[in-house]
Coordinates of C-alpha atoms in Angstrom, one line a residue:
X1 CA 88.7 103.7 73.4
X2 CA 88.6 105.2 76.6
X3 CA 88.5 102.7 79.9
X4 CA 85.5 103.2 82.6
X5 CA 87.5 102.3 86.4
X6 CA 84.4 100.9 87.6
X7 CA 83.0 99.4 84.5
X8 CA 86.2 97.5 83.7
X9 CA 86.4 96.4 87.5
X10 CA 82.9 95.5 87.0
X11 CA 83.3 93.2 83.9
X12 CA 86.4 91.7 84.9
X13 CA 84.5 90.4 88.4
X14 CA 81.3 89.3 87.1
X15 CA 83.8 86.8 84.9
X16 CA 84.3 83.8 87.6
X17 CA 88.1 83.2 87.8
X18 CA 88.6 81.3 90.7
X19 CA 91.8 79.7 90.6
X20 CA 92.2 76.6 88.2
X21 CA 89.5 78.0 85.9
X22 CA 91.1 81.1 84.8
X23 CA 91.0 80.6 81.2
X24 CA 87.8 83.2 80.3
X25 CA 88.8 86.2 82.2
X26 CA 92.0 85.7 80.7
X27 CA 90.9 85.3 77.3
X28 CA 88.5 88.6 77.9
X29 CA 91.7 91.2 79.3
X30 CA 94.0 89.6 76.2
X31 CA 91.3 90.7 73.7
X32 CA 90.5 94.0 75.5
X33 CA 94.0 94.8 76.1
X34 CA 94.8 94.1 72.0
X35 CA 92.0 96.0 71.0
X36 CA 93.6 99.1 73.1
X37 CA 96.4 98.9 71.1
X38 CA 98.8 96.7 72.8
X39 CA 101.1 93.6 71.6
X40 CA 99.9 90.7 73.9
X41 CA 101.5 87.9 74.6
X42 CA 100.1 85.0 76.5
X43 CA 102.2 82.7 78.5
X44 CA 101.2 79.2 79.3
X45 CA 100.6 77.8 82.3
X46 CA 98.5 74.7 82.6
X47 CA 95.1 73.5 81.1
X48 CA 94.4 76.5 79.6
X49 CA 95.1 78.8 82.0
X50 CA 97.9 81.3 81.1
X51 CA 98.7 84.4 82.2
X52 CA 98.5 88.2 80.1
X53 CA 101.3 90.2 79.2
X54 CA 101.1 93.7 77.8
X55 CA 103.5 96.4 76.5
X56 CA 103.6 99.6 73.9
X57 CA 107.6 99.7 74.0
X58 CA 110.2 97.8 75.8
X59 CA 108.8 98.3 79.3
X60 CA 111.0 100.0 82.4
X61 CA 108.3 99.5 84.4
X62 CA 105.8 97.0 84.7
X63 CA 102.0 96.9 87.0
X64 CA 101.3 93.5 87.7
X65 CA 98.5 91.9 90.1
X66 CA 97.0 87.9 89.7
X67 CA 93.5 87.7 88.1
X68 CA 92.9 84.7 90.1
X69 CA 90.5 84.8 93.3
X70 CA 89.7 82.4 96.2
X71 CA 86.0 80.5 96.1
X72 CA 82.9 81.2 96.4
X73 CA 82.5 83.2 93.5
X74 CA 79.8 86.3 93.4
X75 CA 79.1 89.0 91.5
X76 CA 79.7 92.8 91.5
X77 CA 77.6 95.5 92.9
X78 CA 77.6 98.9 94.1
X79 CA 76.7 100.1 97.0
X80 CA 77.0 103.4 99.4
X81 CA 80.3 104.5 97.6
X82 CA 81.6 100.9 97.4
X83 CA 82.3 98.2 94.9
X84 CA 81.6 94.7 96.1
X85 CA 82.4 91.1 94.7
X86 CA 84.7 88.4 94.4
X87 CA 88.1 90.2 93.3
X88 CA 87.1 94.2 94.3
X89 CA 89.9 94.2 95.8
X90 CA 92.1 90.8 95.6
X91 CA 92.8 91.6 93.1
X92 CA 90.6 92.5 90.2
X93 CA 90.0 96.1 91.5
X94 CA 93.3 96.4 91.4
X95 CA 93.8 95.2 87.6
X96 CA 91.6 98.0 86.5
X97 CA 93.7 100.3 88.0
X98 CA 96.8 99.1 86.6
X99 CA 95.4 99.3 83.1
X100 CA 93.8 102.8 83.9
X101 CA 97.1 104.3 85.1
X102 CA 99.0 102.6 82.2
X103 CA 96.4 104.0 79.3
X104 CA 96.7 107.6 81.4
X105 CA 100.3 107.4 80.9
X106 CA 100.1 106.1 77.0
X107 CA 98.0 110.0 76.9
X108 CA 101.1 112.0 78.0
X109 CA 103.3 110.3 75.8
X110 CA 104.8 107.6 78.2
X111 CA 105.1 104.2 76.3
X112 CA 107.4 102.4 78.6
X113 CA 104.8 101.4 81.2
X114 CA 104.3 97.5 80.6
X115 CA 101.4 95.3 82.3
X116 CA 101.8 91.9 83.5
X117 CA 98.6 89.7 85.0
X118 CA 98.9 85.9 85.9
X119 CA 97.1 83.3 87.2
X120 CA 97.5 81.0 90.5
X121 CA 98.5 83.3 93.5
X122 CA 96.2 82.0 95.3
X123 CA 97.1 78.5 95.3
X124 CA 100.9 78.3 94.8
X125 CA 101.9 81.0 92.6
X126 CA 102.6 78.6 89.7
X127 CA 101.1 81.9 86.9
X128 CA 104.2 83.9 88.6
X129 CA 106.6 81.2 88.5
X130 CA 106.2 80.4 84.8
X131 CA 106.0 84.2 84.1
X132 CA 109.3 84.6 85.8
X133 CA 111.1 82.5 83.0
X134 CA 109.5 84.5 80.4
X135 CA 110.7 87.9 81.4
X136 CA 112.0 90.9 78.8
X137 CA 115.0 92.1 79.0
X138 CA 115.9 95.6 80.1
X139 CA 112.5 95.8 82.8
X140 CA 114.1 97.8 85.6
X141 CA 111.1 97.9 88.6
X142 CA 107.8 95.6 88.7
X143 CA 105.2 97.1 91.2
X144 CA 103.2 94.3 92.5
X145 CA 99.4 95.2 93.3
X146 CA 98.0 93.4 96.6
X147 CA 95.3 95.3 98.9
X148 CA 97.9 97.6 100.7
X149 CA 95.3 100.5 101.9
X150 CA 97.2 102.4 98.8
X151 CA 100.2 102.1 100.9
X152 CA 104.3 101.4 99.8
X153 CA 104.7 98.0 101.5
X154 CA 108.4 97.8 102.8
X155 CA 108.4 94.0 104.0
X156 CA 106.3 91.4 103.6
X157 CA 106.8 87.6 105.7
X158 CA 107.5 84.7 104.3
X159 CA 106.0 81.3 104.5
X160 CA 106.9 78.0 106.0
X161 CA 104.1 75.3 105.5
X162 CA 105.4 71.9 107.4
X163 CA 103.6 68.5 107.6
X164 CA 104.2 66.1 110.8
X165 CA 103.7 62.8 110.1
X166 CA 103.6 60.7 113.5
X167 CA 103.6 56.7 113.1
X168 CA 102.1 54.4 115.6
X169 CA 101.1 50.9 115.6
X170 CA 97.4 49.6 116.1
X171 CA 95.6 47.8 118.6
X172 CA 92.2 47.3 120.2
X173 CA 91.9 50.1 123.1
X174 CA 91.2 47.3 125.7
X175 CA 94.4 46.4 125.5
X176 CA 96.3 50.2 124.8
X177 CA 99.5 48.3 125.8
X178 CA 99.6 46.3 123.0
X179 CA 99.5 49.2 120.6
X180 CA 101.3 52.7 120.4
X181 CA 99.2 55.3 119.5
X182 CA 100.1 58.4 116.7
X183 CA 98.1 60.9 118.0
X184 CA 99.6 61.0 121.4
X185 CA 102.8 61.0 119.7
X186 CA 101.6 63.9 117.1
X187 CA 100.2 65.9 120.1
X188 CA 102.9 65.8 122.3
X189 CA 105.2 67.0 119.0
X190 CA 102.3 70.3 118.9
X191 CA 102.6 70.9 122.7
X192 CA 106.8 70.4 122.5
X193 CA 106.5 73.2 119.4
X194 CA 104.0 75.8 121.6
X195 CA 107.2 76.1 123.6
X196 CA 110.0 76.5 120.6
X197 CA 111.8 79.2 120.6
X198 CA 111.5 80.9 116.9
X199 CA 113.2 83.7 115.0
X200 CA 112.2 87.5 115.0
X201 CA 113.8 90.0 113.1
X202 CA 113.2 94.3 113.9
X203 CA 111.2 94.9 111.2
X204 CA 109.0 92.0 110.1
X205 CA 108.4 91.1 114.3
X206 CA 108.1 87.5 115.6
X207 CA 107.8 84.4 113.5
X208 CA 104.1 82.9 114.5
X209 CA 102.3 79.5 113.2
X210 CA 99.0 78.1 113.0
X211 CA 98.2 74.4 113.3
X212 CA 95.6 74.4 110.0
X213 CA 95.2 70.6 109.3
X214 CA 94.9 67.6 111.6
X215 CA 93.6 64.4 110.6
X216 CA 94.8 60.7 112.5
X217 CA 93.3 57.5 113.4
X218 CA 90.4 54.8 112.6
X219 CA 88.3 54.4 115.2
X220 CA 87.3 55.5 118.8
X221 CA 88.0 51.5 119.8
X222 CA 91.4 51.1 118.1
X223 CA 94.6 52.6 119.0
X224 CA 95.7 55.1 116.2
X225 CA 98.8 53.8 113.9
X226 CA 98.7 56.8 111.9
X227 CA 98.4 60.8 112.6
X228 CA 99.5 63.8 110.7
X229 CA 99.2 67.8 110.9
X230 CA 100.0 70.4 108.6
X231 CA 101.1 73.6 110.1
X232 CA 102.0 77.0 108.5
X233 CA 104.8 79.7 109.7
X234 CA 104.7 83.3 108.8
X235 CA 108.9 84.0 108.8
X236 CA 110.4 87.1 109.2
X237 CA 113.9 85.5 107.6
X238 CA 115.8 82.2 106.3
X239 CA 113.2 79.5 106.8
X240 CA 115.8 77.8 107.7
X241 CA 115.9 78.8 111.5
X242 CA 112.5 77.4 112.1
X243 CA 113.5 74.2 110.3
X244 CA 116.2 74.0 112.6
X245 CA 113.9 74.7 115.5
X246 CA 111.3 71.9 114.7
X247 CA 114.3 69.1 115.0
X248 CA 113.3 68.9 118.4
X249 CA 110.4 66.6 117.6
X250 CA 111.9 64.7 114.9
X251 CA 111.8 61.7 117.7
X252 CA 108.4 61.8 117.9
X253 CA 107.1 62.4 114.2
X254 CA 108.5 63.2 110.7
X255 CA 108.5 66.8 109.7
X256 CA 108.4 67.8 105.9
X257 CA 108.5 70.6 104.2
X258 CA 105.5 71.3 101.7
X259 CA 105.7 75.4 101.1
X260 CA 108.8 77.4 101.5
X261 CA 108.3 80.8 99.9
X262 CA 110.8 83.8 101.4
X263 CA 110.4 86.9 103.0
X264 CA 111.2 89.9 101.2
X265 CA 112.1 93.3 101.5
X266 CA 111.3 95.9 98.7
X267 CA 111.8 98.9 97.0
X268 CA 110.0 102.3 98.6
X269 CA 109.9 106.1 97.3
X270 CA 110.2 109.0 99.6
X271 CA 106.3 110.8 99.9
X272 CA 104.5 107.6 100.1
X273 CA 103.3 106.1 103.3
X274 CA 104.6 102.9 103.9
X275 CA 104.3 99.6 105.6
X276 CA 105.2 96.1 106.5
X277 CA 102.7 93.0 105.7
X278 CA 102.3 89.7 107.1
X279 CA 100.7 88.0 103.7
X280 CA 102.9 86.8 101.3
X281 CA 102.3 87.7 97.4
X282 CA 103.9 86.8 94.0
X283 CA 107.0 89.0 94.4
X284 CA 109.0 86.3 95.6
X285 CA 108.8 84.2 92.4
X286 CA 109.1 87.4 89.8
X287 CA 112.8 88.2 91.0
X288 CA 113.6 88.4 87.0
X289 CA 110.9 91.5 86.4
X290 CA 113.0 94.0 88.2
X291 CA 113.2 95.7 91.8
X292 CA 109.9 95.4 93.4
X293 CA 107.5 97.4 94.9
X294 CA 103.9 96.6 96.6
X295 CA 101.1 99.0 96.0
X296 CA 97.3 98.7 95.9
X297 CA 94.0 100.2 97.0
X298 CA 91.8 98.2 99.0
X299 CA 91.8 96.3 102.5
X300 CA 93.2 92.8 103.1
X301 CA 91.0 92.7 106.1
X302 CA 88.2 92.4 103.6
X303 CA 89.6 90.1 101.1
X304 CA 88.8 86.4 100.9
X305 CA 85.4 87.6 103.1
X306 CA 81.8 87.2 101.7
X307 CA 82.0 91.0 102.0
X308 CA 84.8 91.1 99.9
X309 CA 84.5 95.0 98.7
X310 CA 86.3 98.4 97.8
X311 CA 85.7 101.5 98.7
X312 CA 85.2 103.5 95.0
X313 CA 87.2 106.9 95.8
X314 CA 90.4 104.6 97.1
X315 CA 90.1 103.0 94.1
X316 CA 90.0 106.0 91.8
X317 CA 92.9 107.7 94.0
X318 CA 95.1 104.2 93.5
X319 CA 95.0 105.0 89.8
X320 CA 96.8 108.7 90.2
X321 CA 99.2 106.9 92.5
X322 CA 100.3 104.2 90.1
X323 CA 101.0 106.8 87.5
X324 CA 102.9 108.9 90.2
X325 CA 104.7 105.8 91.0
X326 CA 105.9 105.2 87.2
X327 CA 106.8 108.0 86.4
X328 CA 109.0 108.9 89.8
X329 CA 111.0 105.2 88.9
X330 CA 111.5 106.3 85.3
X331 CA 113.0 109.2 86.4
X332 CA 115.1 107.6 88.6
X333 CA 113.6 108.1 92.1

């Protein structure tokens, strides 16, 4: 049966798949992806969620992109040459492609091509992670499909998430000497940090943070015993530097690590425009699919926005390319 682009895009993002509640889209692209002929295989991953694995022969190669998106969920549409809804193009868009290209190659003989979609990038990576432990043997590349403006990413950062945790000690604020108060602790940590000294690196640039969370205190009339903030570091290398730089503040609050996923560097093909990205994706955790690459149509400006949407001819062109791709690492490029 011959595959629509749009059509499939279409279905797969009118099926609400935000993460956690994966289960029906997934159940939808195992039975599609039998009835075209494939042996299926669907790895567990929690609560019914699990994620889809699809192959003709041993696979060389293997497409893979999450089927998960972030909240609110809405429909598809078209629109002036463009494809709209939750997933155009983080990353459901992109699945359609994959599977496209992949039944393209099946018509000129090329059964080696492999098709891998999982669950929970956007919260963790946990579909990635338990994929990575199921694995084939003999897969030599896995080309990883994020919104990359149909570009070869090169790099992409990392990410450091900490928490500070400052501790204090209560008291009414008539009397602020009787009490020692956690938010003056936890912001005199933030301002200390706005002046750290953090790692850069040539390619990837300067490591940067953002201060996402802070929460502290009971009242406006008591002194705060508690404070906390959670703040997350795009690296450009070994997380480890930045751990070491935030020891400066360790006398005024606790720092622990919650996230610590790496910064990579990946596989590119002479032809293709490239490029390095500041987001992070589910390469880091796949390390036993094979040398990566990032590819994929569509904007990351424009994903995760209530205009989430893909522009139609980029996502037809992205299917030639992944085919192109394919067959150049089969060959050896």
């Amino acid at each position: 049966m011959a595959l629509d682009l749009v059509s499939l895009a279409r279905d797969l993002i009118d099926i609400d798949s935000t993460t956690g509640i994966e289960g029906d889209v997934g159940a939808w692209l195992a039975l599609l992806l039998r009835d075209q002929g494939y042996e299926v295989v669907e790895h567990p991953v929690s609560d019914g969620r699990f994620n889809v694995f699809a192959h003709l022969d041993a696979p060389q190669v293997v497409l893979s992109t999450h089927f998960d998106c972030v909240p609110p969920y809405f429909p598809s549409r078209e629109e002036r040459g463009f494809l709209f809804g939750r997933g155009s193009c983080d990353a459901k868009g992109i699945l359609a492609a994959q599977v496209v290209a992949a039944e393209r190659l099946r018509a000129r003989g090329e059964s080696r091509v492999g098709l891998l979609f999982v669950v929970g990038e956007e919260r963790g990576s946990d579909g990635a992670r338990a994929a990575d432990r199921c694995a084939p043997e003999g897969v030599r590349y896995l080309i990883n499909g994020e919104p990359t403006d149909n570009r070869l990413g090169s790099a992409t950062r990392g990410v450091l998430r900490v928490r500070l945790r400052a501790e204090g000690r209560a008291a009414h604020s008539a009397f602020p000497e009787l009490g020692d108060s956690a938010i003056d602790k936890l912001l005199d940590a933030l301002m200390v940090i706005r002046g750290v000294e953090l790692p850069d690196d040539p390619l990837l640039g300067r490591t940067h943070y953002t201060v996402g969370f802070i929460e502290g205190g009971v009242a406006p009339n008591v002194v705060s015993p508690l404070a906390s903030a959670e703040l997350l570091f795009r690296t450009v290398g070994d997380a480890g530097a930045v751990r070491a730089a935030l020891a400066v503040v360790e006398g005024l609050v606790t720092v622990e690590p919650a996230l610590d996923m790496p910064a990579v560097r990946m596989h590119t093909i002479p032809g293709f425009d490239t490029a390095v990205f500041p987001y992070t994706t589910d390469v880091p955790w796949l390390g036993n699919w094979g040398v990566p690459l990032l590819f994929g149509p569509g904007s990351i400006h424009v994903a995760h926005t209530d205009d989430e949407h893909i522009a139609i001819d980029e996502l037809k062109a992205a299917v030639g390319l992944y085919e192109e791709l394919a067959l150049r690492l089969l060959r050896g490029s």
